[in-house]
GROMACS .gro file of C-alpha atoms in nm:
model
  197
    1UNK     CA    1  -0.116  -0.029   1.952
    2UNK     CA    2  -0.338   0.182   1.735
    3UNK     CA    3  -0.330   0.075   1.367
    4UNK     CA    4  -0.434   0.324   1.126
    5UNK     CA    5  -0.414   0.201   0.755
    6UNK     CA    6  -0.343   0.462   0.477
    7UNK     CA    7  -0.406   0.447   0.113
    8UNK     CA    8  -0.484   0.620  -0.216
    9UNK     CA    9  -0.479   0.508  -0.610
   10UNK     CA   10  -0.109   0.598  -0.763
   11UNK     CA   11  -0.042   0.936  -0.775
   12UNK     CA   12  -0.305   1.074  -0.490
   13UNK     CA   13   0.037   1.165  -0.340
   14UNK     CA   14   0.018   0.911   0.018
   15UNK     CA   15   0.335   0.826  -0.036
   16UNK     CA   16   0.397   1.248   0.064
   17UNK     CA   17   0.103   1.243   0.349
   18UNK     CA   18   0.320   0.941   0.488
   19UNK     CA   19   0.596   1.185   0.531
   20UNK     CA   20   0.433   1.407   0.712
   21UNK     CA   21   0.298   1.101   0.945
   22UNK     CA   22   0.685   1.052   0.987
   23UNK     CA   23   0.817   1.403   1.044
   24UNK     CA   24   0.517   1.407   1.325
   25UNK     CA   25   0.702   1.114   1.505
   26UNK     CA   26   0.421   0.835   1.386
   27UNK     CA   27   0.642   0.508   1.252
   28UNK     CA   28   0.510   0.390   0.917
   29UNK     CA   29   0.539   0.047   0.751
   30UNK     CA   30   0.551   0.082   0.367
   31UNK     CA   31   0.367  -0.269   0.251
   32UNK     CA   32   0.452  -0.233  -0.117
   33UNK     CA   33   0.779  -0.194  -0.007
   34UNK     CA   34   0.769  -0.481   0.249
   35UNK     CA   35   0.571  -0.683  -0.040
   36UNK     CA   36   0.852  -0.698  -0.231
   37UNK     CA   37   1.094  -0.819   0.043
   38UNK     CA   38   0.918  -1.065   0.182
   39UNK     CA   39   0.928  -1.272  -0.216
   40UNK     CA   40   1.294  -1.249  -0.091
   41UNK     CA   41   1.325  -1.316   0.224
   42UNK     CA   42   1.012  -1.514   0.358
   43UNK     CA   43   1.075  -1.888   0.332
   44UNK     CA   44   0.754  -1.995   0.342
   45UNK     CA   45   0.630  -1.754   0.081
   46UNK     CA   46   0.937  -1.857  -0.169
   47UNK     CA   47   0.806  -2.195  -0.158
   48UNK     CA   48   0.489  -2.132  -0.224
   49UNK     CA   49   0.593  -1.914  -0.558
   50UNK     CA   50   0.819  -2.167  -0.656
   51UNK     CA   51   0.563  -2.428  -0.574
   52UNK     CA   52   0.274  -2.223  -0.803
   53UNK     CA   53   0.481  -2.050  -1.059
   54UNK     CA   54   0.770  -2.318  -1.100
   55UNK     CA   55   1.153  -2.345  -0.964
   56UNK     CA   56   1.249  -2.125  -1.214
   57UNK     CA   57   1.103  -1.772  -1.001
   58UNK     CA   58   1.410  -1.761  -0.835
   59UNK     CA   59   1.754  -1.760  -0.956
   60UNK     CA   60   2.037  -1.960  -0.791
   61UNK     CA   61   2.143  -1.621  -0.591
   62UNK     CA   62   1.778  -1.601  -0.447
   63UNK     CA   63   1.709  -1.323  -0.640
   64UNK     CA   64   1.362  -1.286  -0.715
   65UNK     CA   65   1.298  -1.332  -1.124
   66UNK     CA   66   1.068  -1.071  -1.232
   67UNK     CA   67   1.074  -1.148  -1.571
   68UNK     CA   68   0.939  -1.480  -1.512
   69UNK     CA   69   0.654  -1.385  -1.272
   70UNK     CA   70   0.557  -1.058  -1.503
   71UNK     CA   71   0.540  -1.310  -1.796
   72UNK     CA   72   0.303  -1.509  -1.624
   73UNK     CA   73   0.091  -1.254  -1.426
   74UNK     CA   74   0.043  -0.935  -1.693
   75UNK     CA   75  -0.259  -0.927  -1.817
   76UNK     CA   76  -0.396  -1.249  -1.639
   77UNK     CA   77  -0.598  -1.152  -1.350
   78UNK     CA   78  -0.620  -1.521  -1.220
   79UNK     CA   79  -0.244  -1.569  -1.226
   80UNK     CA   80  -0.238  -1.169  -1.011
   81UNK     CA   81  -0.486  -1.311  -0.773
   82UNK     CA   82  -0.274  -1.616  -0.717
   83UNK     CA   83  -0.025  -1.457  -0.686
   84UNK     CA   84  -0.153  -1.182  -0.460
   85UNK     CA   85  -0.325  -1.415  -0.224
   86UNK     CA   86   0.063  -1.571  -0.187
   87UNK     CA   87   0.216  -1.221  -0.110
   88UNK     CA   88  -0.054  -1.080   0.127
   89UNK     CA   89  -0.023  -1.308   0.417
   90UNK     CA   90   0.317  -1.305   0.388
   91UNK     CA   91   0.298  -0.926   0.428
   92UNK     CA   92   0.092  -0.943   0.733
   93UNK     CA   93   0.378  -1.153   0.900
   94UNK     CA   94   0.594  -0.926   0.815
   95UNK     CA   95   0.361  -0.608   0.960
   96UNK     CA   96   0.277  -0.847   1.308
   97UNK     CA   97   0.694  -0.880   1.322
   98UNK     CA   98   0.736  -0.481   1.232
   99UNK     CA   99   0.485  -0.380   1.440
  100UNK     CA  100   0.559  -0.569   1.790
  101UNK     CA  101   0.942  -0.349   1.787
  102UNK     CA  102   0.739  -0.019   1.847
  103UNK     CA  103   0.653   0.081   2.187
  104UNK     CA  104   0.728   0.444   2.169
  105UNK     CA  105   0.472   0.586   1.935
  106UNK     CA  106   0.071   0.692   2.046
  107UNK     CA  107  -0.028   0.432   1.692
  108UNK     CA  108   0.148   0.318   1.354
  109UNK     CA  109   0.055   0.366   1.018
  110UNK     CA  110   0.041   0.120   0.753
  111UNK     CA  111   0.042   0.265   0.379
  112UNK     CA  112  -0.055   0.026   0.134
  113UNK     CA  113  -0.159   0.068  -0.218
  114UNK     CA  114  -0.430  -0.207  -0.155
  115UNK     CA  115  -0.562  -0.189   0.172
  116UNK     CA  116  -0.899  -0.240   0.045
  117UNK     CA  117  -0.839  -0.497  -0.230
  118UNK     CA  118  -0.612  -0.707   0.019
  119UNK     CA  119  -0.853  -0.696   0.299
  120UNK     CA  120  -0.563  -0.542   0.505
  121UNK     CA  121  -0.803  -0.242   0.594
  122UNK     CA  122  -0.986  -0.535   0.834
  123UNK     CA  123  -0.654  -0.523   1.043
  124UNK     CA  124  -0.634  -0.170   1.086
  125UNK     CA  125  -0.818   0.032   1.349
  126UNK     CA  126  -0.905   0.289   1.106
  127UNK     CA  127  -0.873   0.399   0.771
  128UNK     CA  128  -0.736   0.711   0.564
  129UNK     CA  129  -0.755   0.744   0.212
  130UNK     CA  130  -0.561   0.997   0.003
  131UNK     CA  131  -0.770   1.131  -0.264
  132UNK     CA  132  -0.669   1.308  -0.616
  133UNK     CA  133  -0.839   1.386  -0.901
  134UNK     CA  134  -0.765   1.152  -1.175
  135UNK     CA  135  -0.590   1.370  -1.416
  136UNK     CA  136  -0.412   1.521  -1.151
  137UNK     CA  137  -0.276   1.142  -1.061
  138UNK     CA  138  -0.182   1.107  -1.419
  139UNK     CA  139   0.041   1.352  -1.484
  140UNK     CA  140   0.183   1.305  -1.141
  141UNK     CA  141   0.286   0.971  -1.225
  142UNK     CA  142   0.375   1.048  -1.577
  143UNK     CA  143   0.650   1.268  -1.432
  144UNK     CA  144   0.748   1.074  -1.170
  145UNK     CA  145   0.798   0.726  -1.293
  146UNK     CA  146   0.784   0.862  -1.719
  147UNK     CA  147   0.507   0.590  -1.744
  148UNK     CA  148   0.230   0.625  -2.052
  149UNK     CA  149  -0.123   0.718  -1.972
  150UNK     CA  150  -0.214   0.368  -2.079
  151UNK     CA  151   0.024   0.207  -1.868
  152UNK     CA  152  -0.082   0.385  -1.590
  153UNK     CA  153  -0.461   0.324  -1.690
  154UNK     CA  154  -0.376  -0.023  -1.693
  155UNK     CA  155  -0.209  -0.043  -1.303
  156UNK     CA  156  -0.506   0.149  -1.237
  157UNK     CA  157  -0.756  -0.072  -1.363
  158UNK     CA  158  -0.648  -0.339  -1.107
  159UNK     CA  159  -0.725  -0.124  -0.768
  160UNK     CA  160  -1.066  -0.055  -0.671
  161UNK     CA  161  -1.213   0.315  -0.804
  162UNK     CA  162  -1.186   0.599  -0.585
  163UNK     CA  163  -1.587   0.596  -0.529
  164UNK     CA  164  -1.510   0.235  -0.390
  165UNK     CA  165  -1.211   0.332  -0.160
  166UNK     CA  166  -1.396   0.639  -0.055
  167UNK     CA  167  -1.723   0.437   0.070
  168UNK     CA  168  -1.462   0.223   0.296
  169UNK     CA  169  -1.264   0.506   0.431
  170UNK     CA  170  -1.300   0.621   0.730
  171UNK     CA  171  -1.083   0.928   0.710
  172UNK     CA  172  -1.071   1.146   0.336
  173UNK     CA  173  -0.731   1.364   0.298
  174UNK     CA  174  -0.798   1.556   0.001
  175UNK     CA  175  -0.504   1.650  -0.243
  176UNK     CA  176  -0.681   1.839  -0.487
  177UNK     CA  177  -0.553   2.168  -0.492
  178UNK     CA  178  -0.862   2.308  -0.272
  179UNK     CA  179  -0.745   2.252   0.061
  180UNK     CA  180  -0.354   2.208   0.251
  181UNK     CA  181  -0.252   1.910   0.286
  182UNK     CA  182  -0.079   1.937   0.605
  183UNK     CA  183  -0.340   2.098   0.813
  184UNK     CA  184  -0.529   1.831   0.750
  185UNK     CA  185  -0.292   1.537   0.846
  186UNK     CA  186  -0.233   1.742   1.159
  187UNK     CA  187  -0.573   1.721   1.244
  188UNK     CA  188  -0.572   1.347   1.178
  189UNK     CA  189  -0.275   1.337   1.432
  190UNK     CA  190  -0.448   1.534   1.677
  191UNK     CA  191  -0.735   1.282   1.697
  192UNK     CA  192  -0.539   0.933   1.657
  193UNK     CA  193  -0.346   1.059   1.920
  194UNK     CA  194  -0.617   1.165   2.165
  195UNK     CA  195  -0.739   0.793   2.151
  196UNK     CA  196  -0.445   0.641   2.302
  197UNK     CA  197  -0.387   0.929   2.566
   0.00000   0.00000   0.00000
């Protein structure tokens, strides 16, 4: 199976170019999404959290406590990194046990906010990145989750720069107002698809 990884900083809109992907037929697995379940739901990784960041991650329910692990993590890049190089394997199980389900589809995508950072990209058969100009991102996000330009300067701060991400693509979908967007995913399609064939 064909893996093609897809990313972008927040805001370059991949979340939308996923979409497309999906309307096209092409299954996608969502890793900030599955990041989040697995703290839930993986045994191995919930022992590990409570093991580094202390019983008290989790409440008696299961439940995951945020508050706890934000406390500890914001604005300590060793604690993220810890933490991080916890969730990240535990996110490749859960992409290995996603991915061997699909039989009917010429690849799969994997969107992730950190394919680079997380080394997922070295999984992935290819690589598409999602580009914006920063401004543009911005406001996006400003709108969409009615974050401050700080905070979103901060979240920024802790993904690699554009320049970075762009050096490592293999594939650039520009969102910039210059070009359609769908054209170009269709022409992505076109070729991912011609491999497998």
């Amino acid at each position: 199976m064909l893996k093609i990884g897809l990313t972008g900083n927040m805001g370059s809109g991949k979340t939308t170019v996923s979409k497309i992907f999906e309307v096209l037929g092409i299954p996608v697995f969502y890793a900030d999404d599955a990041a989040k379940k697995v703290m839930v739901t993986d045994p191995i990784l919930i022992s590990e959290i409570k093991a580094t960041f202390g019983k008290e991650s989790y409440f008696e329910d299961g439940a995951l406590n945020r508050k706890h692990i934000a406390a500890i993590v914001f604005n300590n890049d060793a604690e993220l990194a810890k933490l991080n190089s916890l969730v990240h394997p535990a996110t490749f199980r859960a992409f290995d046990t996603w991915i061997a389900d699909i039989n009917h589809a010429p690849y799969v995508l994997k969107e992730a906010a950190l394919l680079f950072e997380s080394d997922s990209y070295k999984m992935c058969d290819y690589t598409v990145m999602v580009q914006a100009p920063l401004e543009s991102r911005i406001k996006r996000v400003m709108q969409r989750d009615g974050l401050t330009r700080a905070e979103i300067e901060s979240r920024n701060a802790h993904q690699f720069p554009d320049e970075k991400k762009t050096a490592l693509a293999d594939y650039i979908i520009k969102n910039d107002g210059t070009e359609l967007v769908i054209p170009q995913v269709l022409l992505l399609h076109r070729f991912f698809s011609s491999l497998v064939h």
